[in-house]
């Protein structure tokens, strides 16, 4: 429960049973001062919200037994939690019965998107100071009163829960904004559902013996999700069906398993609930319990016949879901109960693939010990070693190699674990693979080497390591690109600088070659605004007047992208300001057409011939 604002506190302190509207309330004109006078140093007010001064203040104030300790003054142990919750229950329920909520209820347009519905609810609640707190918290306060026989309070609650009233629908929609679920009136069995959420005594009064429930969302689901085992028991005794489903296929067992209420799961199973039921998304109760980490519920479901390797539409079993949330204890439990170690999902990923990809070393060890196929390949041919390497998990890579994984196994694109390792920034992993015999000359189906992969990914550490290991930096892929060319395109200055420093060949010559888009790499750098790389290439001797496939030079690309600084760099490095396109257009023509006054002025300043005509 959240702290109350000053406005909410004003209502809570002053509301009485006789108040039926805001006009009836006798509110304090200066609630801030009143609270400080009443509570002294025990509370603090921050941003118009009232807090205890420290969490230990609650222990100081509340009484856990019948003894009263007066040694520290009259405040110590002065509050009974049951009494405090009763006071707040009364304040909340009295407020919810205000006539305004009956006469001017919250109207919801369920054709709107959920965010717009939330906005409608929020705007209405803001106009009524105590509505948000009262709607969302009265039931919790009531649960914590421990009251068994207060008939007056029960009558008030039954009035609050009268689903035929407009006031009920108003506060219940505010309450639902806390649950991310909105039920239109014609689809929601309000009476049994809301009563199931609050207390056994209330529901006993409201149910007829053996009353059947046929709604797609019934009281039993609500009680099972909320953890009210006594309410579930009463509902089952009064004819609620454990097999009933919502429109999305959820049963009460689905809800209880998902939320981890073991006692309710056991109760439902004893009443014949189907442990193999599936939601519309293909999730069994076991999927739901595992996915939310409820190991005691998982154990119970397995003992009661759950299909351990049932798959959802993605082909995922409960074991896959356990790996997603990183629960080694649940994976171990499922292995002990005989899950198929080598089961595959729709992408042919095994449990070993998933564990290796997420770096779960203990799980990888467990799976290998129980027969996992270390050479198994997923849909694109990658092994568990590929997955571990690609995510930089060097300890898992080491374990897999020790257990016999092939270091040079290839995926369908020809990539090895060393290729994948360059997707990470783990230098230790790359050194490990090299030490274990990774083939540095292996190429993909596109002719890409590991150096190409490292350069394209911007991994300067890996590029440096490969250079130090004698790798040929001039190797070309199938379309003639070197590592330096690949580093130019995304703008990896450090890698370009490192490669251009190598003394054995003038890499600048390679930059004249065109990339896959038909642009020389100097032009690509200029067009993308990579100024430092452009300067590096020009200093290395790349010709700024080299033309692309339609006859443009680098200067033309810089002008069309509107980069004045790039234009200046090119002109200062000797680019001819009056060079024409193949069509006869000059740089000045291009600048005028783009409307860039600053570049026009710069070109004129650098000698552009204003008299030239386009051919």
XYZ file of C-alpha atoms in Angstrom:
615
model
C 0.000 0.000 0.000
C 1.217 3.460 -0.836
C 1.425 6.513 1.449
C -1.539 8.885 1.523
C -1.410 12.403 0.167
C -2.440 15.306 2.397
C -5.783 15.549 0.568
C -6.418 11.826 1.027
C -5.414 12.011 4.676
C -7.832 14.885 5.200
C -10.712 12.727 3.952
C -9.611 9.628 5.878
C -9.360 11.532 9.161
C -12.679 13.337 8.877
C -15.135 11.080 7.048
C -18.028 9.586 9.057
C -20.775 7.048 8.386
C -23.234 9.920 8.012
C -21.329 11.537 5.145
C -22.792 10.806 1.709
C -20.997 13.349 -0.460
C -17.969 15.629 -0.558
C -20.216 18.472 0.592
C -20.948 16.574 3.830
C -17.273 16.294 4.744
C -15.994 18.601 7.470
C -12.410 18.880 6.230
C -9.518 20.547 8.035
C -8.608 23.912 6.451
C -4.920 23.332 7.251
C -4.370 19.592 7.256
C -0.565 19.964 7.073
C -0.462 21.758 10.438
C -3.038 19.428 11.969
C -1.029 16.328 11.115
C 2.185 17.842 12.461
C 0.391 18.776 15.703
C -1.162 15.326 16.090
C 1.862 13.226 15.174
C 4.824 15.431 16.007
C 8.189 13.971 15.008
C 6.791 10.532 14.108
C 5.811 11.564 10.582
C 7.297 13.591 7.778
C 5.568 15.269 4.843
C 7.396 15.101 1.519
C 5.883 16.380 -1.732
C 2.482 16.587 -0.038
C 2.595 12.914 0.996
C 2.624 11.648 4.564
C 5.311 9.151 5.608
C 6.507 7.672 8.874
C 9.796 9.309 9.749
C 11.551 5.903 9.625
C 10.535 2.281 9.077
C 11.271 1.569 12.752
C 8.529 4.041 13.693
C 5.964 1.418 12.689
C 7.512 -1.100 15.089
C 7.487 1.553 17.793
C 3.829 2.448 17.281
C 2.171 -0.904 16.652
C 1.349 -3.449 19.321
C 1.992 -7.103 18.623
C 0.621 -8.437 21.918
C -1.545 -7.348 24.821
C 1.236 -5.674 26.771
C 1.632 -1.910 26.947
C 5.082 -0.437 27.501
C 4.762 3.083 28.898
C 8.490 3.526 29.465
C 8.847 5.580 26.288
C 5.658 7.577 26.647
C 2.069 7.050 25.547
C 2.870 6.565 21.833
C 4.818 3.316 22.164
C 2.697 0.295 21.154
C -0.354 2.542 21.118
C -1.815 1.170 17.874
C -3.448 -2.175 17.178
C -2.991 -3.144 13.525
C -6.451 -4.740 13.413
C -8.057 -1.566 14.721
C -6.068 0.623 12.336
C -7.142 -1.517 9.392
C -10.761 -1.380 10.561
C -10.646 2.422 10.664
C -9.247 2.552 7.133
C -11.716 -0.065 5.878
C -14.593 2.039 7.168
C -13.171 5.261 5.737
C -12.664 3.653 2.318
C -16.056 1.921 2.109
C -17.992 4.951 3.366
C -16.317 7.020 0.661
C -17.078 4.472 -2.065
C -20.784 4.683 -1.158
C -20.931 8.422 -1.862
C -23.993 9.327 -3.913
C -21.887 11.087 -6.553
C -20.480 7.775 -7.763
C -24.030 6.498 -8.241
C -25.441 9.648 -9.840
C -22.383 10.621 -11.918
C -20.519 7.352 -12.504
C -17.364 6.728 -14.450
C -18.337 5.869 -18.024
C -15.907 3.677 -19.966
C -15.748 3.393 -23.743
C -14.433 -0.129 -24.234
C -13.911 0.426 -27.947
C -10.924 2.601 -27.085
C -7.361 1.246 -26.763
C -6.349 0.221 -23.240
C -4.103 3.280 -22.786
C -7.043 5.572 -23.536
C -9.189 3.651 -21.052
C -6.468 4.105 -18.427
C -6.479 7.831 -19.172
C -10.265 7.982 -18.717
C -10.026 6.227 -15.369
C -7.111 8.360 -14.197
C -8.827 11.646 -15.081
C -11.998 10.658 -13.221
C -10.069 9.486 -10.141
C -8.078 12.723 -9.980
C -11.319 14.664 -9.568
C -12.156 12.729 -6.388
C -9.461 12.990 -3.755
C -9.874 9.661 -1.977
C -11.243 7.444 -4.769
C -7.974 5.962 -6.023
C -6.765 4.913 -2.573
C -10.168 3.713 -1.384
C -10.872 1.627 -4.501
C -7.473 -0.057 -4.583
C -6.897 -0.659 -0.879
C -10.186 -1.168 1.012
C -10.174 -4.935 0.422
C -6.628 -5.323 1.732
C -7.469 -3.347 4.853
C -10.579 -5.497 5.324
C -8.577 -8.715 4.988
C -6.196 -7.491 7.680
C -8.903 -6.616 10.216
C -9.380 -10.259 11.133
C -13.041 -9.469 11.858
C -15.443 -12.425 11.905
C -18.767 -11.073 13.121
C -19.174 -7.364 12.445
C -22.561 -7.457 10.715
C -22.692 -3.691 10.165
C -19.362 -3.700 8.354
C -20.397 -6.719 6.279
C -23.581 -4.933 5.221
C -21.504 -1.952 4.141
C -19.214 -4.233 2.144
C -22.125 -6.002 0.485
C -23.457 -2.581 -0.530
C -20.036 -1.673 -1.897
C -20.009 -4.970 -3.831
C -23.480 -4.556 -5.335
C -22.540 -5.000 -8.973
C -25.900 -3.687 -10.171
C -25.079 -0.242 -8.821
C -23.291 2.457 -10.779
C -21.070 3.270 -7.808
C -19.759 -0.292 -7.825
C -18.793 -0.153 -11.469
C -17.096 3.202 -10.876
C -14.813 2.086 -8.073
C -14.220 -1.353 -9.561
C -12.885 0.110 -12.801
C -10.495 2.246 -10.748
C -9.490 -0.890 -8.860
C -8.883 -2.744 -12.140
C -6.410 -0.085 -13.250
C -4.101 -1.728 -10.725
C -4.344 -5.097 -12.509
C -3.855 -4.226 -16.215
C -7.192 -5.935 -16.964
C -10.475 -4.210 -17.828
C -13.731 -6.152 -17.974
C -16.673 -4.663 -19.876
C -19.899 -4.983 -17.863
C -21.472 -7.553 -20.182
C -18.507 -9.971 -19.919
C -17.733 -9.773 -16.217
C -19.674 -11.635 -13.508
C -19.109 -8.864 -10.986
C -20.962 -10.186 -7.933
C -19.238 -13.549 -7.483
C -15.901 -12.301 -8.767
C -15.552 -9.315 -6.524
C -16.806 -11.167 -3.509
C -14.334 -13.947 -4.174
C -11.543 -11.426 -3.820
C -12.441 -10.189 -0.380
C -13.604 -12.642 2.259
C -15.129 -16.084 2.804
C -17.858 -14.744 5.067
C -19.040 -12.310 2.378
C -19.124 -14.917 -0.351
C -20.998 -17.389 1.851
C -23.773 -14.860 2.237
C -23.891 -14.073 -1.463
C -23.927 -17.594 -2.913
C -26.890 -19.902 -3.307
C -26.064 -23.579 -2.596
C -24.584 -25.407 -5.586
C -24.758 -22.310 -7.781
C -23.027 -22.975 -11.095
C -20.684 -20.536 -12.792
C -20.576 -20.395 -16.582
C -18.916 -17.070 -17.297
C -15.621 -17.029 -19.248
C -14.030 -15.271 -16.282
C -15.418 -16.647 -13.062
C -15.003 -16.096 -9.363
C -12.879 -19.231 -9.064
C -10.236 -17.801 -11.416
C -10.092 -14.563 -9.486
C -9.761 -16.325 -6.128
C -7.122 -18.751 -7.456
C -5.024 -15.929 -8.897
C -5.343 -13.855 -5.722
C -4.355 -16.726 -3.414
C -7.592 -17.000 -1.427
C -7.573 -20.751 -0.754
C -10.547 -20.651 1.607
C -12.574 -18.847 -1.052
C -11.531 -21.417 -3.662
C -12.738 -24.142 -1.307
C -16.123 -22.459 -0.835
C -16.548 -21.895 -4.566
C -15.763 -25.508 -5.406
C -18.204 -26.684 -2.743
C -20.851 -24.439 -4.296
C -20.544 -25.840 -7.794
C -17.746 -23.877 -9.459
C -16.056 -25.966 -12.145
C -12.298 -26.441 -11.953
C -12.356 -27.069 -15.715
C -13.894 -23.724 -16.710
C -11.740 -21.528 -18.953
C -11.458 -17.871 -19.853
C -11.586 -16.844 -23.509
C -7.786 -17.140 -23.555
C -7.918 -20.680 -22.197
C -6.804 -20.058 -18.626
C -8.241 -22.294 -15.914
C -8.109 -21.735 -12.172
C -5.159 -24.157 -12.119
C -3.377 -22.021 -14.725
C -3.771 -18.949 -12.519
C -2.729 -20.683 -9.306
C 0.337 -22.236 -10.950
C 1.346 -18.917 -12.516
C 1.080 -17.010 -9.243
C 2.671 -19.758 -7.124
C -0.192 -20.581 -4.754
C 0.772 -24.189 -3.990
C -2.070 -24.829 -1.572
C -4.617 -23.811 -4.210
C -2.885 -25.898 -6.885
C -3.104 -28.901 -4.578
C -6.749 -28.179 -3.781
C -7.654 -27.906 -7.471
C -5.779 -31.086 -8.365
C -7.633 -32.934 -5.622
C -10.868 -31.679 -7.187
C -9.937 -33.113 -10.566
C -8.338 -30.142 -12.328
C -6.643 -31.196 -15.574
C -2.897 -30.873 -15.113
C -2.376 -31.027 -18.904
C -4.711 -28.177 -19.828
C -3.288 -25.516 -22.143
C -4.014 -21.824 -22.576
C -4.621 -20.319 -26.002
C -0.860 -19.637 -26.114
C -0.114 -23.318 -25.525
C 1.099 -22.915 -21.958
C 0.441 -25.723 -19.506
C 0.300 -25.113 -15.738
C 3.852 -26.499 -15.673
C 5.035 -23.883 -18.204
C 3.451 -21.157 -16.090
C 4.853 -22.365 -12.780
C 8.347 -22.779 -14.222
C 8.289 -19.470 -16.079
C 7.483 -17.638 -12.852
C 10.017 -19.558 -10.759
C 7.626 -21.395 -8.407
C 9.673 -24.529 -7.734
C 7.370 -26.003 -5.073
C 4.450 -25.801 -7.514
C 6.626 -27.350 -10.237
C 7.387 -30.271 -7.919
C 3.699 -30.746 -7.128
C 2.650 -30.655 -10.788
C 5.317 -33.180 -11.753
C 4.158 -35.500 -8.982
C 0.624 -35.252 -10.353
C 1.292 -36.236 -13.929
C 2.278 -33.074 -15.765
C 3.635 -33.756 -19.234
C 7.198 -32.671 -18.628
C 8.108 -32.070 -22.280
C 4.846 -30.497 -23.472
C 5.627 -27.770 -26.013
C 4.130 -24.339 -26.565
C 3.649 -23.026 -30.148
C 7.320 -21.957 -30.207
C 8.348 -25.502 -29.353
C 9.524 -24.520 -25.882
C 9.201 -26.960 -23.015
C 9.182 -26.161 -19.317
C 12.948 -26.723 -19.331
C 13.444 -24.036 -21.971
C 11.444 -21.617 -19.814
C 13.531 -22.480 -16.748
C 16.668 -21.597 -18.692
C 15.200 -18.277 -19.818
C 14.783 -17.168 -16.198
C 18.133 -18.663 -15.145
C 16.787 -21.124 -12.570
C 19.364 -23.906 -12.220
C 17.408 -25.482 -9.372
C 14.312 -25.892 -11.546
C 16.340 -27.220 -14.495
C 17.923 -29.778 -12.170
C 14.498 -30.793 -10.855
C 13.178 -31.259 -14.396
C 16.252 -33.287 -15.360
C 15.728 -35.483 -12.306
C 12.157 -36.093 -13.444
C 13.275 -37.195 -16.891
C 12.986 -34.233 -19.231
C 14.339 -34.898 -22.722
C 17.825 -33.398 -22.572
C 18.016 -32.988 -26.344
C 14.502 -31.675 -26.971
C 14.413 -28.924 -29.628
C 12.239 -25.843 -29.989
C 10.934 -24.516 -33.315
C 14.366 -23.065 -34.101
C 15.996 -26.423 -33.329
C 17.578 -24.943 -30.216
C 18.338 -27.532 -27.569
C 18.603 -26.872 -23.856
C 22.378 -26.878 -24.286
C 22.143 -24.101 -26.889
C 20.072 -21.977 -24.530
C 22.249 -22.596 -21.488
C 25.448 -21.886 -23.426
C 24.038 -18.706 -24.965
C 23.153 -17.306 -21.548
C 26.422 -18.385 -19.920
C 24.876 -20.745 -17.373
C 27.962 -22.848 -16.701
C 26.388 -25.036 -14.003
C 23.455 -25.869 -16.259
C 25.771 -26.651 -19.193
C 27.727 -29.009 -16.943
C 24.504 -30.642 -15.722
C 23.187 -31.135 -19.258
C 26.460 -32.599 -20.541
C 26.604 -34.937 -17.560
C 23.130 -36.185 -18.465
C 23.743 -36.843 -22.140
C 23.294 -33.555 -23.985
C 24.543 -33.735 -27.582
C 27.428 -31.281 -27.714
C 27.488 -31.345 -31.533
C 23.776 -30.603 -31.984
C 23.099 -27.805 -34.474
C 20.289 -25.258 -34.407
C 18.315 -24.023 -37.405
C 21.219 -22.003 -38.827
C 23.802 -24.650 -38.069
C 25.232 -23.106 -34.938
C 26.395 -25.298 -32.068
C 26.371 -24.535 -28.372
C 30.000 -23.440 -28.796
C 28.966 -20.831 -31.375
C 26.336 -19.485 -28.989
C 28.671 -19.277 -26.007
C 31.408 -17.637 -28.082
C 29.030 -15.121 -29.634
C 27.961 -13.907 -26.212
C 31.468 -13.787 -24.756
C 31.064 -16.579 -22.179
C 34.683 -17.763 -22.031
C 34.165 -20.118 -19.063
C 31.397 -21.958 -20.913
C 33.519 -22.037 -24.094
C 36.376 -23.583 -22.129
C 34.044 -26.197 -20.635
C 32.587 -27.111 -24.032
C 36.046 -27.431 -25.577
C 37.153 -29.657 -22.689
C 34.115 -31.838 -23.327
C 34.941 -32.260 -27.004
C 33.247 -29.429 -28.870
C 34.775 -28.863 -32.321
C 36.450 -25.471 -32.359
C 36.198 -25.112 -36.150
C 32.643 -26.369 -36.644
C 30.791 -24.117 -39.104
C 27.268 -22.749 -39.203
C 25.278 -22.664 -42.461
C 26.971 -19.369 -43.394
C 30.432 -20.794 -42.821
C 31.007 -19.000 -39.543
C 33.154 -20.681 -36.894
C 33.180 -20.074 -33.158
C 36.056 -17.649 -33.770
C 33.884 -15.632 -36.156
C 31.156 -15.539 -33.519
C 33.617 -14.552 -30.792
C 34.311 -11.287 -32.577
C 30.719 -10.253 -31.870
C 31.802 -9.876 -28.247
C 34.511 -7.692 -26.736
C 36.116 -10.562 -24.829
C 39.807 -10.642 -25.666
C 40.440 -13.560 -23.306
C 37.897 -15.633 -25.212
C 39.533 -14.900 -28.569
C 42.956 -15.831 -27.171
C 41.473 -19.063 -25.796
C 40.040 -20.058 -29.174
C 43.290 -19.227 -30.953
C 45.196 -21.317 -28.414
C 42.776 -24.197 -28.986
C 43.500 -24.231 -32.706
C 40.816 -21.986 -34.162
C 41.428 -21.590 -37.902
C 42.226 -17.938 -38.548
C 41.967 -18.527 -42.294
C 38.430 -19.896 -42.197
C 36.046 -17.931 -44.403
C 32.287 -17.651 -44.573
C 30.273 -18.427 -47.695
C 30.699 -14.735 -48.572
C 34.471 -14.982 -48.242
C 34.555 -13.146 -44.938
C 37.479 -13.821 -42.629
C 37.560 -13.360 -38.875
C 39.341 -10.051 -39.458
C 36.492 -8.892 -41.678
C 34.057 -9.828 -38.892
C 36.067 -7.971 -36.259
C 36.427 -4.860 -38.415
C 32.747 -4.780 -39.366
C 31.761 -5.096 -35.688
C 34.127 -2.322 -34.608
C 36.132 -4.610 -32.336
C 39.462 -2.800 -32.285
C 40.899 -5.109 -29.596
C 40.263 -8.141 -31.771
C 41.665 -6.448 -34.882
C 44.852 -5.579 -33.016
C 45.141 -9.132 -31.687
C 44.796 -10.622 -35.170
C 47.399 -8.240 -36.585
C 49.768 -9.235 -33.782
C 49.169 -12.884 -34.695
C 50.295 -12.242 -38.264
C 46.911 -12.135 -39.922
C 46.868 -10.933 -43.549
C 45.065 -7.616 -43.408
C 44.767 -7.469 -47.211
C 42.495 -10.496 -47.576
C 39.411 -9.668 -49.600
C 35.912 -11.080 -49.366
C 33.903 -12.214 -52.378
C 33.159 -8.653 -53.481
C 36.727 -7.444 -53.040
C 36.450 -5.678 -49.698
C 39.300 -5.645 -47.194
C 38.933 -5.189 -43.451
C 39.848 -1.516 -43.807
C 37.070 -0.973 -46.305
C 34.545 -2.630 -43.991
C 35.645 -0.419 -41.100
C 35.197 2.732 -43.195
C 31.498 2.187 -43.870
C 30.233 2.293 -40.256
C 32.894 4.853 -39.323
C 35.252 2.922 -37.036
C 38.085 5.454 -36.985
C 40.329 3.541 -34.561
C 40.280 0.444 -36.747
C 40.869 2.384 -39.971
C 43.771 4.223 -38.334
C 45.239 0.948 -37.036
C 45.021 -0.757 -40.430
C 46.402 2.232 -42.346
C 49.459 2.200 -40.082
C 50.520 -1.230 -41.325
C 53.704 -0.785 -43.388
C 53.695 -3.640 -45.873
C 51.414 -2.180 -48.523
C 49.754 1.104 -49.388
C 46.251 0.454 -48.174
C 45.154 3.712 -49.718
C 45.138 1.978 -53.113
C 42.453 -0.377 -51.850
C 40.208 2.524 -51.003
C 39.742 3.347 -54.664
C 37.795 0.109 -55.087
C 34.044 0.474 -54.855
C 31.905 -1.071 -52.151
C 28.704 -3.011 -52.746
C 26.783 0.256 -53.165
C 29.050 1.352 -56.016
C 30.854 4.052 -54.023
C 34.617 4.359 -53.540
C 35.247 4.196 -49.807
C 36.464 7.776 -49.559
C 33.138 8.879 -50.984
C 31.295 6.624 -48.546
C 33.157 8.174 -45.612
C 32.450 11.691 -46.858
C 28.765 11.014 -47.502
C 28.340 9.512 -44.009
C 30.113 12.433 -42.348
C 33.131 10.449 -41.129
C 35.444 13.466 -41.151
C 38.428 11.974 -39.334
C 38.399 8.899 -41.574
C 38.147 11.088 -44.667
C 41.244 13.008 -43.570
C 43.083 9.757 -42.840
C 42.334 8.408 -46.308
C 43.351 11.636 -48.033
C 46.594 11.729 -46.047
C 47.232 8.137 -47.127
C 47.016 9.244 -50.732
C 43.519 8.256 -51.747
C 42.503 10.377 -54.738
C 39.710 12.783 -53.817
C 38.879 13.219 -57.514
C 38.150 9.524 -58.097
C 34.685 9.070 -59.590
C 31.926 6.660 -58.603
C 29.829 4.647 -61.049
C 27.787 7.700 -62.111
C 30.742 10.041 -62.363
C 30.516 11.883 -59.027
C 33.591 12.736 -57.001
C 33.820 12.875 -53.213
C 33.196 16.645 -53.121
C 29.823 16.203 -54.793
C 28.748 13.680 -52.129
C 29.845 15.977 -49.313
C 27.825 18.861 -50.799
C 24.682 16.762 -51.301
C 24.827 15.710 -47.646
C 25.167 19.366 -46.554
C 28.416 18.864 -44.631
C 30.333 22.160 -44.825
C 33.248 20.897 -42.745
C 33.683 17.886 -45.019
C 33.637 20.168 -48.082
C 36.376 22.297 -46.512
C 38.500 19.225 -45.713
C 38.299 18.015 -49.312
C 39.106 21.418 -50.807
C 42.070 21.925 -48.486
C 43.384 18.484 -49.478
C 43.459 19.455 -53.149
C 40.100 18.439 -54.593
C 39.361 20.417 -57.773
C 36.514 22.810 -56.938
C 35.456 23.058 -60.593
C 35.361 19.352 -61.473
C 32.221 18.481 -63.401
C 29.862 15.508 -63.167
C 29.599 13.395 -66.285
C 26.473 15.468 -66.960
C 28.509 18.661 -66.810
C 27.215 19.890 -63.461
C 29.824 21.408 -61.101
C 30.066 21.439 -57.316
C 28.704 25.004 -57.330
C 25.667 23.892 -59.323
C 25.056 21.148 -56.727
C 25.365 23.542 -53.782
C 22.959 26.044 -55.369
C 20.422 23.274 -56.026
C 20.576 22.124 -52.392
C 20.041 25.701 -51.190
C 22.994 25.612 -48.808
C 24.165 29.231 -48.666
C 27.203 28.518 -46.474
C 28.585 25.900 -48.844
C 27.943 28.167 -51.864
C 29.954 30.927 -50.148
C 32.736 28.489 -49.286
C 32.986 27.233 -52.871
C 33.135 30.782 -54.230
C 35.788 31.641 -51.664
C 37.817 28.618 -52.833
C 37.650 29.638 -56.492
C 34.500 28.092 -57.909
C 33.873 29.435 -61.411
C 30.501 31.190 -61.305
C 30.437 31.476 -65.098
C 30.448 27.731 -65.809
C 27.319 26.360 -67.432
C 25.858 22.902 -67.042
C 26.413 21.050 -70.303
